[in-house]
Amino acid sequence: MPSMPSRMDSDLFVTGCGVLSAVGQGKDAFLTALLAGDHAFGVMERPGRNNGTAFLGAELSVLDMPERFPRKLLRTVGLSGRAALLTLHEAWEEARLSDADPLRIGLVVGGSNVQQRELVLKHESYQGRLDYLPPTYGLSFMDSDLCGLCSEQFGIRGLACTVGGASASGQVAVIEAVRLVRSGEADICIAVGALTDLSYWELQALRSLGAMGSDRFADEPALACRPFDERRDGFIFGEACGAVVVERRATAAERGVEPYAKLAGWAMTLDGNRNPDPSESGEARAIERALTQAQLTAQQIDYVNPHGSGSGVGDPVELAAIRGCGLDRAAINATKSITGHGLGAAGTVEVVATLLQMKASRLHPTRNLEQPLDPEMNWVRDKAVAQAIEHALTLSVGFGGVNTALCLSATET
Amino acid sequence: MTEQRHAEIFALVRSNIYEVLPDVEGREIKSDDRLTDLGANSVDRAEIVMLAMEALSLHIQRVELSGVKNVGELVDALYAKSHGQ
């Protein structure tokens, strides 16, 4: 006999989201840009991104901070902090969290060492005059400063922490938020995939490691980011930040909030590997576990939002895992072809991209997919397509053998 | 004490207060104003002092300023230090 939803329901939903990317700030602009297949790639120009170098990437335009954030605060808040405040603001308003009990709200920030560029600028500026280093550096050098900023500004009083899983951090944060609500430690938990603000040091190392492109398209930034294409030569960085609100249907209903989708299944697996190398079996295990938890078969998945970074080794391994799990019927595109790779933010931003596409019943194109690695897959290539999505799967992969999968299901209306 | 130098340091501290606490910008700052009353928390107070020290190229241990109660006493301490007292 069906029962009324209650606080003890195990089913969890996303009830609000926020997003920032170089192609669009806020959900409406972001979805429009995704469906149009826009891009904002070029030689990055932010201070601290160059040191005789010219790295390609996508940088945010100026952030328009709402008046709720005091000027006194913003003076000492860097790009990652501003992005977190702004995306949380969008998600918070949508989920009407001002009407929720702040003692029962939690926050999980995904990402590690997210403010490297700001730190490099500080180090360079105060080299040789250390006595005058601004005291706020003692706060801002820690990732958990984002928890402090957000909890102070939104009055969150439940619990907050940061979690890391390299490029899967954003999805690890969503999974941790799910766990905290499931366990009863919070009624509502917000996951923020933090803007990973790279300096030229990290960019250089990611190039040296062979992870980041682009030697091949150095003079053609629009062509450089090409996940799953034969001529890809690594990921292209893109500044981004995402936020999603996780809770049970009953708590959302108390505030009159309709969910986006159900968080039907999730999984995190390890390859036992410190390196960047991906593992087909590890990725497949994450997919299978998420499907099992969601009580779905691969054939029921309508859409896969893959990690798809443009990595030389990672892309074919991911496709092999997807095919091996029987997901070749599902439509597939690559959000990073449009946004670039947001690293710590990517997993959350791609959950938002998936939710927005489900709501719009449209799938965005994949930029620069001229010669797909696997032409038999059900690619969304040059143009957006209309497609009803009942069940979607979004995947993330991180250095250190981290694989995550998250299954999202449309809610019954 | 040259009054002009003292007034310059007061003006400097006032501009540092305005920078750290933009909400009081343009407001008259008096010697007996307390930074806390102007809206400064402990980090803001440390930032204001640091900006003043940097502008004056002073090296002052935090403990030397622990007894400072208001803007006037902060200016006095900075003035004394900048004159080697």
Coordinates of C-alpha atoms in Angstrom, one line a residue:
Chain A
M1 CA 0.0 0.0 0.0
P2 CA 1.5 3.3 -1.0
S3 CA 2.1 5.6 2.0
M4 CA 2.4 9.3 2.3
P5 CA 5.9 10.7 1.8
S6 CA 7.5 11.4 5.2
R7 CA 10.7 12.5 6.7
M8 CA 11.7 8.9 6.9
D9 CA 11.4 8.3 3.2
S10 CA 14.5 7.0 1.7
D11 CA 13.9 8.7 -1.7
L12 CA 16.0 11.8 -2.2
F13 CA 15.5 14.6 -4.7
V14 CA 17.3 17.6 -6.1
T15 CA 15.1 20.7 -5.3
G16 CA 17.3 23.6 -6.4
C17 CA 20.4 24.3 -8.3
G18 CA 22.7 27.1 -9.3
V19 CA 25.5 27.3 -11.9
L20 CA 28.2 29.5 -13.3
S21 CA 30.3 28.9 -16.3
A22 CA 32.2 30.9 -18.9
V23 CA 29.4 30.3 -21.4
G24 CA 26.6 31.5 -19.1
Q25 CA 26.0 32.6 -15.5
G26 CA 22.8 31.3 -13.9
K27 CA 20.6 28.3 -15.1
D28 CA 18.8 30.1 -17.9
A29 CA 21.9 31.5 -19.6
F30 CA 23.7 28.3 -19.0
L31 CA 21.1 26.1 -20.6
T32 CA 20.7 28.5 -23.5
A33 CA 24.5 28.3 -24.1
L34 CA 24.5 24.5 -23.8
L35 CA 21.8 24.0 -26.3
A36 CA 23.4 26.5 -28.7
G37 CA 26.8 24.8 -28.3
D38 CA 28.5 28.1 -27.4
H39 CA 32.1 28.3 -26.2
A40 CA 34.3 30.9 -24.4
F41 CA 37.7 29.4 -25.1
G42 CA 40.8 31.5 -25.6
V43 CA 44.2 32.3 -24.2
M44 CA 43.5 32.8 -20.5
E45 CA 44.3 36.3 -19.3
R46 CA 43.5 36.3 -15.6
P47 CA 46.5 37.5 -13.4
G48 CA 48.3 34.4 -12.1
R49 CA 47.5 32.3 -15.2
N50 CA 50.5 33.3 -17.2
N51 CA 54.2 33.3 -16.7
G52 CA 55.7 33.4 -20.1
T53 CA 53.0 30.9 -21.1
A54 CA 49.8 31.0 -23.1
F55 CA 47.3 28.4 -21.7
L56 CA 44.0 27.9 -23.4
G57 CA 40.8 27.9 -21.3
A58 CA 37.5 29.5 -20.6
E59 CA 37.3 32.3 -18.0
L60 CA 34.2 33.7 -16.4
S61 CA 33.1 37.2 -17.2
V62 CA 32.7 39.6 -14.3
L63 CA 30.5 38.2 -11.5
D64 CA 27.6 40.4 -10.6
M65 CA 27.3 39.9 -6.8
P66 CA 23.9 40.4 -5.3
E67 CA 23.5 43.1 -2.6
R68 CA 22.9 40.5 0.1
F69 CA 26.7 40.1 0.2
P70 CA 28.4 43.0 2.1
R71 CA 31.2 44.9 0.3
K72 CA 33.2 44.5 3.5
L73 CA 33.2 40.8 3.0
L74 CA 33.8 40.8 -0.7
R75 CA 37.0 42.8 -0.3
T76 CA 38.7 39.7 1.0
V77 CA 36.9 37.0 -1.0
G78 CA 38.6 35.5 -4.1
L79 CA 37.1 34.1 -7.2
S80 CA 36.3 30.7 -5.8
G81 CA 34.5 32.2 -2.8
R82 CA 32.5 34.6 -4.9
A83 CA 31.5 31.8 -7.3
A84 CA 30.4 29.6 -4.4
L85 CA 28.3 32.4 -2.9
L86 CA 26.7 33.2 -6.2
T87 CA 25.8 29.6 -7.2
L88 CA 24.6 28.9 -3.6
H89 CA 22.5 32.0 -3.8
E90 CA 20.8 30.8 -7.0
A91 CA 20.1 27.3 -5.5
W92 CA 19.0 28.8 -2.2
E93 CA 16.4 31.1 -3.7
E94 CA 15.1 28.4 -5.9
A95 CA 14.7 25.9 -3.1
R96 CA 13.4 28.7 -0.8
L97 CA 15.8 27.6 1.9
S98 CA 15.1 30.8 3.9
D99 CA 11.9 29.0 4.9
A100 CA 13.8 25.9 6.2
D101 CA 15.3 25.3 9.7
P102 CA 18.9 26.5 9.4
L103 CA 19.9 24.0 12.1
R104 CA 18.9 21.1 9.8
I105 CA 20.7 22.4 6.7
G106 CA 24.2 21.0 5.8
L107 CA 26.8 22.0 3.2
V108 CA 29.4 20.0 1.4
V109 CA 32.0 21.8 -0.7
G110 CA 33.7 19.6 -3.3
G111 CA 37.2 20.4 -4.4
S112 CA 40.7 20.6 -2.9
N113 CA 43.3 23.4 -3.1
V114 CA 40.7 25.4 -5.0
Q115 CA 42.3 28.9 -4.7
Q116 CA 45.8 28.2 -6.0
R117 CA 45.8 31.3 -8.3
E118 CA 44.9 33.6 -5.4
L119 CA 47.6 32.1 -3.3
V120 CA 50.2 32.5 -6.0
L121 CA 49.3 36.2 -6.4
K122 CA 49.6 36.7 -2.6
H123 CA 52.9 34.9 -2.5
E124 CA 54.3 37.0 -5.4
S125 CA 52.9 40.2 -4.0
Y126 CA 54.3 39.8 -0.5
Q127 CA 57.6 38.1 -1.3
G128 CA 60.3 40.0 0.6
R129 CA 57.8 41.9 2.8
L130 CA 56.2 39.0 4.6
D131 CA 55.5 41.2 7.7
Y132 CA 52.6 42.8 5.7
L133 CA 50.9 39.7 4.5
P134 CA 47.2 40.4 5.0
P135 CA 45.8 38.5 8.1
T136 CA 42.9 37.2 6.1
Y137 CA 45.3 34.9 4.2
G138 CA 45.2 32.9 7.5
L139 CA 41.6 32.1 6.6
S140 CA 41.6 32.1 2.8
F141 CA 44.4 29.5 2.3
M142 CA 42.1 26.8 3.5
D143 CA 39.4 25.3 1.3
S144 CA 37.1 25.2 4.3
D145 CA 37.0 29.0 4.1
L146 CA 34.3 28.5 1.5
C147 CA 32.3 26.6 4.2
G148 CA 32.8 29.5 6.6
L149 CA 31.8 32.1 4.0
C150 CA 28.7 30.3 2.8
S151 CA 27.5 29.3 6.2
E152 CA 27.9 32.8 7.5
Q153 CA 26.2 34.5 4.6
F154 CA 23.3 32.1 4.5
G155 CA 23.0 31.3 8.2
I156 CA 23.6 27.6 7.7
R157 CA 23.9 26.0 11.2
G158 CA 23.8 22.3 10.6
L159 CA 27.1 21.0 9.5
A160 CA 29.7 21.8 6.7
C161 CA 32.8 20.2 5.3
T162 CA 34.9 19.9 2.2
V163 CA 35.4 16.7 0.2
G164 CA 38.0 15.9 -2.4
G165 CA 38.1 13.4 -5.3
A166 CA 40.2 15.3 -7.9
S167 CA 38.1 15.8 -11.0
A168 CA 35.3 13.8 -9.4
S169 CA 35.1 16.1 -6.4
G170 CA 31.9 17.8 -7.5
Q171 CA 30.1 14.5 -7.8
V172 CA 31.7 13.2 -4.6
A173 CA 30.1 16.3 -2.9
V174 CA 26.7 15.4 -4.2
I175 CA 27.1 11.8 -3.1
E176 CA 28.2 13.0 0.4
A177 CA 25.2 15.4 0.6
V178 CA 23.0 12.4 -0.2
R179 CA 24.6 10.4 2.5
L180 CA 24.2 13.1 5.1
V181 CA 20.5 13.4 4.4
R182 CA 20.0 9.6 4.3
S183 CA 21.7 9.2 7.6
G184 CA 19.5 11.9 9.2
E185 CA 22.4 14.2 10.1
A186 CA 20.7 16.9 8.0
D187 CA 17.3 17.3 6.5
I188 CA 18.6 19.3 3.6
C189 CA 22.1 19.3 2.3
I190 CA 23.6 21.5 -0.4
A191 CA 26.5 20.3 -2.5
V192 CA 28.8 23.0 -4.0
G193 CA 31.3 22.0 -6.7
A194 CA 33.9 24.7 -6.0
L195 CA 35.5 26.8 -8.8
T196 CA 39.0 25.4 -9.0
D197 CA 41.1 28.5 -9.6
L198 CA 44.3 27.2 -11.2
S199 CA 47.5 29.2 -11.4
Y200 CA 50.2 28.8 -14.0
W201 CA 51.9 26.3 -11.7
E202 CA 49.0 23.8 -11.8
L203 CA 48.3 24.5 -15.5
Q204 CA 52.0 23.8 -16.3
A205 CA 52.0 20.6 -14.3
L206 CA 48.8 19.3 -15.9
R207 CA 50.3 20.0 -19.3
S208 CA 53.5 18.2 -18.3
L209 CA 51.5 15.3 -17.0
G210 CA 49.9 15.0 -20.4
A211 CA 46.4 15.6 -19.1
M212 CA 45.8 19.1 -20.4
G213 CA 45.8 20.1 -24.1
S214 CA 46.4 21.8 -26.4
D215 CA 49.5 21.6 -28.5
R216 CA 47.5 20.7 -31.6
F217 CA 45.1 23.7 -31.5
A218 CA 47.2 26.3 -29.8
D219 CA 46.2 28.9 -32.4
E220 CA 42.6 27.8 -32.8
P221 CA 41.0 27.9 -29.3
A222 CA 37.5 27.2 -30.5
L223 CA 38.7 23.8 -31.8
A224 CA 40.9 22.8 -28.8
C225 CA 38.3 21.3 -26.6
R226 CA 37.1 18.1 -28.3
P227 CA 36.0 15.2 -26.0
F228 CA 35.7 11.9 -27.7
D229 CA 37.1 13.2 -31.0
E230 CA 40.0 11.4 -32.7
R231 CA 42.0 14.7 -32.7
R232 CA 41.6 15.5 -29.0
D233 CA 44.9 16.1 -27.1
G234 CA 43.8 16.6 -23.5
F235 CA 41.3 18.5 -21.5
I236 CA 40.9 22.3 -21.7
F237 CA 40.3 24.1 -18.4
G238 CA 37.1 26.1 -17.9
E239 CA 36.1 28.1 -14.8
A240 CA 32.8 26.9 -13.4
C241 CA 30.9 26.3 -10.2
G242 CA 27.7 24.5 -9.4
A243 CA 25.4 23.9 -6.5
V244 CA 22.5 21.5 -5.9
V245 CA 20.1 21.1 -3.0
V246 CA 19.4 17.5 -1.8
E247 CA 16.4 16.6 0.4
R248 CA 13.4 14.4 0.8
R249 CA 10.1 15.2 -1.0
A250 CA 8.4 15.9 2.3
T251 CA 10.7 18.7 3.5
A252 CA 10.5 20.3 0.0
A253 CA 6.8 20.1 0.1
E254 CA 6.7 22.0 3.4
R255 CA 8.1 24.9 1.5
G256 CA 6.1 24.4 -1.6
V257 CA 9.1 23.4 -3.6
E258 CA 8.8 20.9 -6.5
P259 CA 11.8 18.6 -7.1
Y260 CA 13.8 18.5 -10.3
A261 CA 14.5 14.8 -10.2
K262 CA 15.1 11.9 -7.9
L263 CA 18.6 10.8 -6.9
A264 CA 17.9 7.2 -7.7
G265 CA 21.4 5.7 -7.4
W266 CA 25.0 6.6 -6.7
A267 CA 28.3 4.9 -6.4
M268 CA 32.0 5.7 -5.8
T269 CA 34.6 3.1 -6.7
L270 CA 38.4 3.1 -6.5
D271 CA 41.0 1.6 -8.8
G272 CA 43.8 1.5 -6.2
N273 CA 45.9 3.7 -8.3
R274 CA 47.6 7.0 -7.4
N275 CA 48.1 7.9 -11.1
P276 CA 45.9 9.7 -13.7
D277 CA 45.4 6.4 -15.5
P278 CA 41.7 5.5 -15.9
S279 CA 40.3 2.0 -15.4
E280 CA 37.5 0.5 -17.4
S281 CA 36.6 -2.0 -14.8
G282 CA 36.6 0.7 -12.0
E283 CA 34.3 2.9 -14.1
A284 CA 32.1 0.0 -15.0
R285 CA 31.8 -1.0 -11.4
A286 CA 30.6 2.5 -10.5
I287 CA 28.0 2.5 -13.3
E288 CA 26.7 -1.0 -12.3
R289 CA 26.4 -0.2 -8.7
A290 CA 24.5 3.1 -9.4
L291 CA 22.1 1.2 -11.7
T292 CA 21.6 -1.6 -9.1
Q293 CA 20.9 0.9 -6.4
A294 CA 18.4 2.7 -8.7
Q295 CA 16.9 -0.7 -9.6
L296 CA 17.3 0.1 -13.2
T297 CA 18.7 -1.8 -16.2
A298 CA 21.1 -0.2 -18.6
Q299 CA 18.4 -0.3 -21.3
Q300 CA 16.3 2.0 -19.2
I301 CA 18.8 4.8 -19.2
D302 CA 17.9 7.4 -21.9
Y303 CA 20.9 9.7 -21.5
V304 CA 24.5 9.5 -20.3
N305 CA 26.3 12.6 -19.3
P306 CA 29.9 11.3 -19.3
H307 CA 33.0 12.6 -17.7
G308 CA 34.3 13.1 -21.3
S309 CA 37.2 15.5 -20.6
G310 CA 39.0 15.1 -23.9
S311 CA 41.7 13.0 -22.3
G312 CA 43.8 10.9 -24.7
V313 CA 43.5 7.8 -22.5
G314 CA 40.4 8.6 -20.5
D315 CA 37.9 9.1 -23.3
P316 CA 38.2 5.7 -24.9
V317 CA 38.3 3.9 -21.6
E318 CA 35.2 5.6 -20.5
L319 CA 33.4 4.7 -23.8
A320 CA 34.5 1.1 -23.3
A321 CA 33.0 1.1 -19.8
I322 CA 29.8 2.7 -21.0
R323 CA 29.4 0.2 -23.9
G324 CA 30.4 -2.7 -21.7
C325 CA 27.6 -1.8 -19.3
G326 CA 25.1 -2.0 -22.1
L327 CA 24.5 1.8 -22.3
D328 CA 25.0 2.1 -26.0
R329 CA 21.4 2.8 -26.6
A330 CA 21.4 5.9 -24.5
A331 CA 22.0 9.3 -26.0
I332 CA 25.3 10.8 -25.1
N333 CA 27.0 14.2 -25.4
A334 CA 29.9 15.9 -23.6
T335 CA 29.2 19.0 -21.5
K336 CA 32.9 19.7 -21.1
S337 CA 33.1 20.3 -24.9
I338 CA 31.2 23.5 -24.2
T339 CA 32.2 24.5 -20.6
G340 CA 35.7 23.2 -20.5
H341 CA 36.9 21.1 -17.6
G342 CA 36.0 22.7 -14.2
L343 CA 38.0 20.1 -12.3
G344 CA 36.6 20.2 -8.7
A345 CA 33.4 21.9 -10.0
A346 CA 32.8 19.6 -13.0
G347 CA 30.8 16.9 -11.3
T348 CA 28.3 19.3 -9.8
V349 CA 28.1 21.4 -12.9
E350 CA 27.3 18.3 -15.0
V351 CA 24.6 17.2 -12.5
V352 CA 23.1 20.6 -13.1
A353 CA 23.5 20.3 -16.9
T354 CA 21.8 16.9 -16.7
L355 CA 18.9 18.2 -14.6
L356 CA 18.4 21.2 -16.9
Q357 CA 18.3 19.0 -20.0
M358 CA 15.9 16.6 -18.4
K359 CA 13.6 19.5 -17.5
A360 CA 13.8 21.0 -21.0
S361 CA 13.6 17.5 -22.7
R362 CA 16.4 18.6 -24.9
L363 CA 20.0 17.5 -25.2
H364 CA 22.9 19.8 -26.0
P365 CA 25.3 19.2 -28.9
T366 CA 28.9 18.1 -28.5
R367 CA 31.4 20.6 -29.9
N368 CA 34.1 19.5 -32.2
L369 CA 33.0 15.9 -32.4
E370 CA 34.0 15.5 -36.0
Q371 CA 35.4 12.0 -35.9
P372 CA 33.9 10.2 -32.8
L373 CA 36.1 7.6 -31.2
D374 CA 33.1 5.3 -31.4
P375 CA 30.8 6.3 -34.2
E376 CA 28.2 3.6 -33.2
M377 CA 27.3 5.5 -30.0
N378 CA 24.1 7.5 -29.9
W379 CA 25.9 10.9 -30.0
V380 CA 24.3 14.3 -29.9
R381 CA 26.7 16.0 -32.3
D382 CA 26.2 19.3 -34.1
K383 CA 22.8 20.4 -33.0
A384 CA 20.6 20.1 -29.9
V385 CA 17.9 17.4 -30.1
A386 CA 14.5 17.0 -28.4
Q387 CA 14.4 14.0 -26.2
A388 CA 12.3 13.0 -23.2
I389 CA 14.6 11.7 -20.4
E390 CA 13.1 9.4 -17.8
H391 CA 16.4 8.2 -16.4
A392 CA 19.9 9.7 -16.8
L393 CA 23.3 8.7 -15.7
T394 CA 26.1 11.2 -15.0
L395 CA 29.7 10.1 -14.6
S396 CA 32.9 11.5 -13.1
V397 CA 36.5 10.3 -13.0
G398 CA 39.4 11.7 -11.0
F399 CA 43.1 11.2 -10.6
G400 CA 44.0 8.7 -8.0
G401 CA 41.6 6.1 -9.4
V402 CA 38.3 7.8 -8.3
N403 CA 35.2 6.8 -10.3
T404 CA 31.7 8.0 -9.5
A405 CA 28.2 7.5 -11.1
L406 CA 24.9 9.2 -10.3
C407 CA 21.6 8.1 -11.6
L408 CA 18.8 10.8 -11.9
S409 CA 15.2 9.9 -12.5
A410 CA 12.3 12.1 -13.6
T411 CA 9.8 12.6 -10.8
E412 CA 6.2 11.5 -11.2
T413 CA 4.0 14.5 -11.6
Chain B
M1 CA 55.3 65.4 18.0
T2 CA 54.7 67.3 14.9
E3 CA 51.0 67.9 14.6
Q4 CA 51.1 67.6 10.8
R5 CA 52.7 64.2 10.9
H6 CA 50.2 63.0 13.5
A7 CA 47.3 64.3 11.3
E8 CA 48.8 62.5 8.3
I9 CA 48.8 59.2 10.1
F10 CA 45.2 59.8 11.3
A11 CA 44.2 60.4 7.7
L12 CA 46.0 57.3 6.6
V13 CA 44.2 55.2 9.3
R14 CA 40.9 56.7 8.3
S15 CA 41.5 55.7 4.7
N16 CA 42.4 52.2 5.8
I17 CA 39.2 52.1 7.8
Y18 CA 37.2 53.1 4.8
E19 CA 38.9 50.4 2.7
V20 CA 38.2 47.6 5.1
L21 CA 34.8 48.9 6.2
P22 CA 33.3 50.3 3.0
D23 CA 30.0 50.9 4.8
V24 CA 31.4 53.7 6.9
E25 CA 33.1 55.4 3.9
G26 CA 32.7 59.2 4.0
R27 CA 31.6 59.1 7.7
E28 CA 33.5 61.3 10.1
I29 CA 36.0 59.3 12.1
K30 CA 36.9 60.6 15.5
S31 CA 39.8 59.8 17.8
D32 CA 37.5 58.2 20.4
D33 CA 35.8 56.0 17.9
R34 CA 36.3 52.3 18.6
L35 CA 36.9 50.1 15.5
T36 CA 34.4 47.6 16.9
D37 CA 31.8 50.2 17.1
L38 CA 32.4 51.1 13.4
G39 CA 31.6 47.5 12.5
A40 CA 35.0 45.9 12.6
N41 CA 35.4 42.3 13.7
S42 CA 38.8 40.9 14.9
V43 CA 40.0 40.1 11.4
D44 CA 38.9 43.5 10.1
R45 CA 40.9 45.2 13.0
A46 CA 44.0 43.2 12.1
E47 CA 43.6 44.1 8.4
I48 CA 43.3 47.9 9.2
V49 CA 46.4 47.8 11.4
M50 CA 48.3 45.8 8.8
L51 CA 47.4 48.2 6.0
A52 CA 48.6 51.1 8.2
M53 CA 51.9 49.4 9.1
E54 CA 52.5 48.6 5.5
A55 CA 51.9 52.2 4.3
L56 CA 54.3 53.4 7.1
S57 CA 56.9 50.6 6.6
L58 CA 56.6 49.9 10.3
H59 CA 57.2 46.6 12.1
I60 CA 55.1 46.3 15.2
Q61 CA 54.4 43.2 17.2
R62 CA 50.7 42.6 17.7
V63 CA 51.3 42.5 21.4
E64 CA 52.5 46.1 21.3
L65 CA 49.1 47.2 20.1
S66 CA 47.1 45.0 22.5
G67 CA 46.3 47.9 24.8
V68 CA 45.0 50.2 22.1
K69 CA 41.4 51.1 22.8
N70 CA 40.3 53.5 20.0
V71 CA 41.3 55.1 16.7
G72 CA 43.2 57.9 18.5
E73 CA 45.3 55.5 20.5
L74 CA 46.1 53.5 17.4
V75 CA 47.3 56.6 15.6
D76 CA 49.3 57.6 18.7
A77 CA 51.0 54.1 18.7
L78 CA 51.8 54.2 15.0
Y79 CA 53.1 57.8 15.4
A80 CA 55.3 56.8 18.3
K81 CA 56.7 53.8 16.5
S82 CA 57.3 55.7 13.3
H83 CA 59.4 58.1 15.3
G84 CA 61.4 55.4 17.0
Q85 CA 59.9 55.8 20.4

